[in-house]
């Protein structure tokens, strides 16, 4: 895993529990058969239906900003082939909960199948739903953290409502990754420009 060593050496990955998840949840297990040989490339790769599995550097950056903890409940929006959902599930452990939302039913099934290979679904850590990610998933709210892997034009109101006070939302908006922290009064935000994502899919 050349890119994993590089991400650690270059400081993109620095938190032990996140590094361990990257070591034990293998990217190739979340790619279509004809793309598995490309898993070691540090770039986004197509997974079908106009969607991609994100570049490892970008996933590392977003997870470090998200700071997932053991026992957290996390909403993973645009779960795609399930890689980020599985990484998060590894980190939160059996006391945690990760909900993966994917609007494209074939990808929701693909992600669920891939993540099931790691027994996260069987253990009740992970649940996948086929819904419009912009609306979040009210049934399991509130969340400690929300991660989105597709770009929106602005922060959807449902996400604001469904994250706990003190919780974080990491999401691409246009060509920046934003970190929103929910305060008692409004949100604190930081912007990291220079990224590219597929857009959130409309109904």
PDB file of C-alpha atoms in Angstrom:
ATOM      1  CA  UNK A   1       0.000   0.000   0.000  1.00  0.00           C
ATOM      2  CA  UNK A   2       2.386   2.667  -1.222  1.00  0.00           C
ATOM      3  CA  UNK A   3      -0.046   5.559  -0.797  1.00  0.00           C
ATOM      4  CA  UNK A   4      -0.708   4.634   2.834  1.00  0.00           C
ATOM      5  CA  UNK A   5       2.974   4.911   3.761  1.00  0.00           C
ATOM      6  CA  UNK A   6       3.195   8.184   1.843  1.00  0.00           C
ATOM      7  CA  UNK A   7       0.120   9.649   3.563  1.00  0.00           C
ATOM      8  CA  UNK A   8       1.631   8.853   6.964  1.00  0.00           C
ATOM      9  CA  UNK A   9       5.078  10.182   6.019  1.00  0.00           C
ATOM     10  CA  UNK A  10       3.624  13.387   4.567  1.00  0.00           C
ATOM     11  CA  UNK A  11       1.451  14.012   7.641  1.00  0.00           C
ATOM     12  CA  UNK A  12      -1.967  13.582   6.013  1.00  0.00           C
ATOM     13  CA  UNK A  13      -2.611  10.615   8.296  1.00  0.00           C
ATOM     14  CA  UNK A  14      -1.495  11.086  11.894  1.00  0.00           C
ATOM     15  CA  UNK A  15      -4.104   9.611  14.243  1.00  0.00           C
ATOM     16  CA  UNK A  16      -3.364   6.019  15.257  1.00  0.00           C
ATOM     17  CA  UNK A  17      -6.953   4.719  15.180  1.00  0.00           C
ATOM     18  CA  UNK A  18      -7.490   6.205  11.689  1.00  0.00           C
ATOM     19  CA  UNK A  19      -4.200   4.748  10.397  1.00  0.00           C
ATOM     20  CA  UNK A  20      -5.189   1.341  11.795  1.00  0.00           C
ATOM     21  CA  UNK A  21      -8.539   1.511   9.978  1.00  0.00           C
ATOM     22  CA  UNK A  22      -6.744   2.275   6.695  1.00  0.00           C
ATOM     23  CA  UNK A  23      -4.409  -0.663   7.299  1.00  0.00           C
ATOM     24  CA  UNK A  24      -7.200  -3.154   8.022  1.00  0.00           C
ATOM     25  CA  UNK A  25     -10.018  -2.008   5.687  1.00  0.00           C
ATOM     26  CA  UNK A  26      -8.625  -2.624   2.204  1.00  0.00           C
ATOM     27  CA  UNK A  27      -9.591  -0.222  -0.572  1.00  0.00           C
ATOM     28  CA  UNK A  28      -9.557  -2.934  -3.261  1.00  0.00           C
ATOM     29  CA  UNK A  29     -12.458  -4.682  -1.478  1.00  0.00           C
ATOM     30  CA  UNK A  30     -14.643  -1.673  -2.364  1.00  0.00           C
ATOM     31  CA  UNK A  31     -13.875  -1.509  -6.078  1.00  0.00           C
ATOM     32  CA  UNK A  32     -15.558  -3.277  -9.015  1.00  0.00           C
ATOM     33  CA  UNK A  33     -13.655  -6.368 -10.204  1.00  0.00           C
ATOM     34  CA  UNK A  34     -12.201  -4.593 -13.241  1.00  0.00           C
ATOM     35  CA  UNK A  35     -10.788  -1.761 -11.071  1.00  0.00           C
ATOM     36  CA  UNK A  36      -9.294  -3.716  -8.152  1.00  0.00           C
ATOM     37  CA  UNK A  37      -5.806  -3.650  -9.653  1.00  0.00           C
ATOM     38  CA  UNK A  38      -5.872   0.169  -9.432  1.00  0.00           C
ATOM     39  CA  UNK A  39      -6.566   0.273  -5.668  1.00  0.00           C
ATOM     40  CA  UNK A  40      -3.002   1.275  -4.802  1.00  0.00           C
ATOM     41  CA  UNK A  41      -3.206   4.448  -6.899  1.00  0.00           C
ATOM     42  CA  UNK A  42      -3.692   7.596  -4.847  1.00  0.00           C
ATOM     43  CA  UNK A  43      -6.522   8.930  -7.003  1.00  0.00           C
ATOM     44  CA  UNK A  44     -10.304   8.791  -7.305  1.00  0.00           C
ATOM     45  CA  UNK A  45     -11.549   5.775  -9.277  1.00  0.00           C
ATOM     46  CA  UNK A  46     -14.875   5.083 -11.031  1.00  0.00           C
ATOM     47  CA  UNK A  47     -17.304   2.691  -9.320  1.00  0.00           C
ATOM     48  CA  UNK A  48     -20.114   2.953 -11.878  1.00  0.00           C
ATOM     49  CA  UNK A  49     -23.268   5.081 -12.243  1.00  0.00           C
ATOM     50  CA  UNK A  50     -21.157   8.217 -12.714  1.00  0.00           C
ATOM     51  CA  UNK A  51     -19.747   7.951  -9.174  1.00  0.00           C
ATOM     52  CA  UNK A  52     -16.249   7.487  -7.753  1.00  0.00           C
ATOM     53  CA  UNK A  53     -14.422   6.114  -4.752  1.00  0.00           C
ATOM     54  CA  UNK A  54     -12.549   9.108  -3.364  1.00  0.00           C
ATOM     55  CA  UNK A  55      -8.801   9.639  -3.542  1.00  0.00           C
ATOM     56  CA  UNK A  56      -7.129   8.186  -0.396  1.00  0.00           C
ATOM     57  CA  UNK A  57      -5.453  11.539   0.382  1.00  0.00           C
ATOM     58  CA  UNK A  58      -8.857  13.260   0.420  1.00  0.00           C
ATOM     59  CA  UNK A  59     -10.435  10.549   2.597  1.00  0.00           C
ATOM     60  CA  UNK A  60      -7.491  10.787   5.005  1.00  0.00           C
ATOM     61  CA  UNK A  61      -7.818  14.591   5.184  1.00  0.00           C
ATOM     62  CA  UNK A  62     -11.566  14.435   5.811  1.00  0.00           C
ATOM     63  CA  UNK A  63     -11.345  11.707   8.465  1.00  0.00           C
ATOM     64  CA  UNK A  64      -8.601  13.568  10.336  1.00  0.00           C
ATOM     65  CA  UNK A  65     -10.821  16.680  10.334  1.00  0.00           C
ATOM     66  CA  UNK A  66     -13.860  14.622  11.401  1.00  0.00           C
ATOM     67  CA  UNK A  67     -11.928  13.085  14.333  1.00  0.00           C
ATOM     68  CA  UNK A  68     -14.162  10.011  14.770  1.00  0.00           C
ATOM     69  CA  UNK A  69     -14.025   8.378  18.199  1.00  0.00           C
ATOM     70  CA  UNK A  70     -14.887   4.946  19.538  1.00  0.00           C
ATOM     71  CA  UNK A  71     -18.614   4.889  20.346  1.00  0.00           C
ATOM     72  CA  UNK A  72     -19.565   7.763  18.003  1.00  0.00           C
ATOM     73  CA  UNK A  73     -22.742   7.725  15.932  1.00  0.00           C
ATOM     74  CA  UNK A  74     -21.886   8.967  12.438  1.00  0.00           C
ATOM     75  CA  UNK A  75     -23.941   9.676   9.327  1.00  0.00           C
ATOM     76  CA  UNK A  76     -21.977   8.935   6.121  1.00  0.00           C
ATOM     77  CA  UNK A  77     -23.655  10.681   3.177  1.00  0.00           C
ATOM     78  CA  UNK A  78     -22.913   9.472  -0.348  1.00  0.00           C
ATOM     79  CA  UNK A  79     -21.602   6.142   0.912  1.00  0.00           C
ATOM     80  CA  UNK A  80     -20.992   4.804  -2.609  1.00  0.00           C
ATOM     81  CA  UNK A  81     -19.089   1.520  -2.579  1.00  0.00           C
ATOM     82  CA  UNK A  82     -18.869   1.613   1.225  1.00  0.00           C
ATOM     83  CA  UNK A  83     -15.170   2.328   1.817  1.00  0.00           C
ATOM     84  CA  UNK A  84     -15.559   5.390   4.041  1.00  0.00           C
ATOM     85  CA  UNK A  85     -18.494   3.734   5.810  1.00  0.00           C
ATOM     86  CA  UNK A  86     -16.331   0.711   6.608  1.00  0.00           C
ATOM     87  CA  UNK A  87     -13.385   2.866   7.731  1.00  0.00           C
ATOM     88  CA  UNK A  88     -15.695   4.754  10.091  1.00  0.00           C
ATOM     89  CA  UNK A  89     -17.265   1.518  11.325  1.00  0.00           C
ATOM     90  CA  UNK A  90     -13.821   0.149  12.167  1.00  0.00           C
ATOM     91  CA  UNK A  91     -13.033   3.300  14.158  1.00  0.00           C
ATOM     92  CA  UNK A  92     -16.305   3.632  16.122  1.00  0.00           C
ATOM     93  CA  UNK A  93     -16.299  -0.065  17.026  1.00  0.00           C
ATOM     94  CA  UNK A  94     -19.065  -2.169  18.521  1.00  0.00           C
ATOM     95  CA  UNK A  95     -20.238   0.637  20.825  1.00  0.00           C
ATOM     96  CA  UNK A  96     -20.657   2.970  17.842  1.00  0.00           C
ATOM     97  CA  UNK A  97     -23.016   3.281  14.911  1.00  0.00           C
ATOM     98  CA  UNK A  98     -22.537   4.334  11.272  1.00  0.00           C
ATOM     99  CA  UNK A  99     -25.408   5.011   8.878  1.00  0.00           C
ATOM    100  CA  UNK A 100     -24.441   4.994   5.201  1.00  0.00           C
ATOM    101  CA  UNK A 101     -26.825   6.884   2.889  1.00  0.00           C
ATOM    102  CA  UNK A 102     -26.679   6.290  -0.857  1.00  0.00           C
ATOM    103  CA  UNK A 103     -29.341   7.503  -3.309  1.00  0.00           C
ATOM    104  CA  UNK A 104     -28.352   5.087  -6.125  1.00  0.00           C
ATOM    105  CA  UNK A 105     -29.873   1.743  -5.127  1.00  0.00           C
ATOM    106  CA  UNK A 106     -27.313  -0.384  -6.998  1.00  0.00           C
ATOM    107  CA  UNK A 107     -24.458   1.366  -5.193  1.00  0.00           C
ATOM    108  CA  UNK A 108     -26.245   1.123  -1.847  1.00  0.00           C
ATOM    109  CA  UNK A 109     -26.441  -2.669  -2.371  1.00  0.00           C
ATOM    110  CA  UNK A 110     -22.796  -2.818  -3.544  1.00  0.00           C
ATOM    111  CA  UNK A 111     -21.584  -0.824  -0.526  1.00  0.00           C
ATOM    112  CA  UNK A 112     -23.638  -2.942   1.870  1.00  0.00           C
ATOM    113  CA  UNK A 113     -22.262  -6.152   0.364  1.00  0.00           C
ATOM    114  CA  UNK A 114     -18.665  -4.905   0.545  1.00  0.00           C
ATOM    115  CA  UNK A 115     -18.986  -3.692   4.133  1.00  0.00           C
ATOM    116  CA  UNK A 116     -20.721  -6.925   5.166  1.00  0.00           C
ATOM    117  CA  UNK A 117     -17.494  -8.797   4.321  1.00  0.00           C
ATOM    118  CA  UNK A 118     -15.996  -7.117   7.390  1.00  0.00           C
ATOM    119  CA  UNK A 119     -18.968  -8.178   9.589  1.00  0.00           C
ATOM    120  CA  UNK A 120     -19.804  -4.568  10.512  1.00  0.00           C
ATOM    121  CA  UNK A 121     -23.404  -5.007   9.319  1.00  0.00           C
ATOM    122  CA  UNK A 122     -23.869  -8.335  11.130  1.00  0.00           C
ATOM    123  CA  UNK A 123     -22.534  -6.819  14.350  1.00  0.00           C
ATOM    124  CA  UNK A 124     -25.111  -4.026  14.127  1.00  0.00           C
ATOM    125  CA  UNK A 125     -22.458  -1.307  13.822  1.00  0.00           C
ATOM    126  CA  UNK A 126     -23.383  -0.359  10.266  1.00  0.00           C
ATOM    127  CA  UNK A 127     -26.670   0.261   8.490  1.00  0.00           C
ATOM    128  CA  UNK A 128     -27.203   1.281   4.849  1.00  0.00           C
ATOM    129  CA  UNK A 129     -30.225   3.167   3.555  1.00  0.00           C
ATOM    130  CA  UNK A 130     -31.196   4.204   0.028  1.00  0.00           C
ATOM    131  CA  UNK A 131     -32.380   7.790   0.433  1.00  0.00           C
ATOM    132  CA  UNK A 132     -31.690  11.364  -0.614  1.00  0.00           C
ATOM    133  CA  UNK A 133     -28.634  12.347   1.409  1.00  0.00           C
ATOM    134  CA  UNK A 134     -29.637  16.011   1.478  1.00  0.00           C
ATOM    135  CA  UNK A 135     -32.417  15.083   3.905  1.00  0.00           C
ATOM    136  CA  UNK A 136     -30.099  13.188   6.238  1.00  0.00           C
ATOM    137  CA  UNK A 137     -31.638  10.319   8.215  1.00  0.00           C
ATOM    138  CA  UNK A 138     -33.914  11.627  10.934  1.00  0.00           C
ATOM    139  CA  UNK A 139     -34.712   8.162  12.308  1.00  0.00           C
ATOM    140  CA  UNK A 140     -31.274   7.801  13.927  1.00  0.00           C
ATOM    141  CA  UNK A 141     -30.554  11.456  14.725  1.00  0.00           C
ATOM    142  CA  UNK A 142     -28.893  13.159  16.493  1.00  0.00           C
ATOM    143  CA  UNK A 143     -25.382  12.299  15.270  1.00  0.00           C
ATOM    144  CA  UNK A 144     -22.016  13.022  16.805  1.00  0.00           C
ATOM    145  CA  UNK A 145     -20.631  13.641  13.348  1.00  0.00           C
ATOM    146  CA  UNK A 146     -21.739  13.843   9.710  1.00  0.00           C
ATOM    147  CA  UNK A 147     -19.452  13.156   6.742  1.00  0.00           C
ATOM    148  CA  UNK A 148     -20.452  13.869   3.134  1.00  0.00           C
ATOM    149  CA  UNK A 149     -18.470  12.613   0.141  1.00  0.00           C
ATOM    150  CA  UNK A 150     -20.353  14.515  -2.569  1.00  0.00           C
ATOM    151  CA  UNK A 151     -20.472  18.237  -3.178  1.00  0.00           C
ATOM    152  CA  UNK A 152     -23.417  20.491  -2.337  1.00  0.00           C
ATOM    153  CA  UNK A 153     -23.987  24.165  -3.190  1.00  0.00           C
ATOM    154  CA  UNK A 154     -24.699  24.958   0.460  1.00  0.00           C
ATOM    155  CA  UNK A 155     -25.068  23.171   3.794  1.00  0.00           C
ATOM    156  CA  UNK A 156     -28.433  21.327   3.806  1.00  0.00           C
ATOM    157  CA  UNK A 157     -30.698  22.395   6.719  1.00  0.00           C
ATOM    158  CA  UNK A 158     -31.434  18.772   7.682  1.00  0.00           C
ATOM    159  CA  UNK A 159     -27.773  18.161   8.458  1.00  0.00           C
ATOM    160  CA  UNK A 160     -27.673  21.203  10.728  1.00  0.00           C
ATOM    161  CA  UNK A 161     -30.667  19.882  12.641  1.00  0.00           C
ATOM    162  CA  UNK A 162     -29.431  16.292  12.890  1.00  0.00           C
ATOM    163  CA  UNK A 163     -25.956  16.898  14.337  1.00  0.00           C
ATOM    164  CA  UNK A 164     -25.472  17.292  18.099  1.00  0.00           C
ATOM    165  CA  UNK A 165     -24.247  20.493  19.724  1.00  0.00           C
ATOM    166  CA  UNK A 166     -20.475  20.166  19.736  1.00  0.00           C
ATOM    167  CA  UNK A 167     -20.660  17.808  16.768  1.00  0.00           C
ATOM    168  CA  UNK A 168     -18.984  18.225  13.390  1.00  0.00           C
ATOM    169  CA  UNK A 169     -20.078  18.186   9.763  1.00  0.00           C
ATOM    170  CA  UNK A 170     -17.373  17.649   7.133  1.00  0.00           C
ATOM    171  CA  UNK A 171     -18.637  18.327   3.626  1.00  0.00           C
ATOM    172  CA  UNK A 172     -17.489  19.549   0.237  1.00  0.00           C
ATOM    173  CA  UNK A 173     -19.243  22.710  -0.915  1.00  0.00           C
ATOM    174  CA  UNK A 174     -18.356  23.547  -4.496  1.00  0.00           C
ATOM    175  CA  UNK A 175     -14.536  23.211  -4.583  1.00  0.00           C
ATOM    176  CA  UNK A 176     -13.751  23.448  -0.872  1.00  0.00           C
ATOM    177  CA  UNK A 177     -13.968  21.068   2.060  1.00  0.00           C
ATOM    178  CA  UNK A 178     -15.724  22.762   4.976  1.00  0.00           C
ATOM    179  CA  UNK A 179     -15.546  21.821   8.648  1.00  0.00           C
ATOM    180  CA  UNK A 180     -18.675  22.963  10.504  1.00  0.00           C
ATOM    181  CA  UNK A 181     -18.798  22.692  14.295  1.00  0.00           C
ATOM    182  CA  UNK A 182     -22.231  23.094  15.887  1.00  0.00           C
ATOM    183  CA  UNK A 183     -22.359  25.586  18.735  1.00  0.00           C
ATOM    184  CA  UNK A 184     -25.297  26.456  20.983  1.00  0.00           C
ATOM    185  CA  UNK A 185     -25.793  29.472  18.749  1.00  0.00           C
ATOM    186  CA  UNK A 186     -25.071  28.663  15.099  1.00  0.00           C
ATOM    187  CA  UNK A 187     -22.003  27.085  13.535  1.00  0.00           C
ATOM    188  CA  UNK A 188     -18.275  27.723  13.485  1.00  0.00           C
ATOM    189  CA  UNK A 189     -16.720  26.965  10.098  1.00  0.00           C
ATOM    190  CA  UNK A 190     -13.325  26.560   8.481  1.00  0.00           C
ATOM    191  CA  UNK A 191     -12.710  26.266   4.739  1.00  0.00           C
ATOM    192  CA  UNK A 192     -10.070  24.235   2.908  1.00  0.00           C
ATOM    193  CA  UNK A 193     -10.149  25.094  -0.828  1.00  0.00           C
ATOM    194  CA  UNK A 194      -8.767  23.225  -3.826  1.00  0.00           C
ATOM    195  CA  UNK A 195     -10.705  19.930  -3.909  1.00  0.00           C
ATOM    196  CA  UNK A 196     -12.938  18.289  -6.493  1.00  0.00           C
ATOM    197  CA  UNK A 197     -15.932  16.021  -5.838  1.00  0.00           C
ATOM    198  CA  UNK A 198     -18.861  14.548  -7.726  1.00  0.00           C
ATOM    199  CA  UNK A 199     -22.056  16.496  -6.917  1.00  0.00           C
ATOM    200  CA  UNK A 200     -24.820  15.175  -4.673  1.00  0.00           C
ATOM    201  CA  UNK A 201     -27.280  13.310  -6.898  1.00  0.00           C
ATOM    202  CA  UNK A 202     -30.799  14.703  -7.151  1.00  0.00           C
ATOM    203  CA  UNK A 203     -33.909  12.573  -6.779  1.00  0.00           C
TER     204      UNK A 203
END
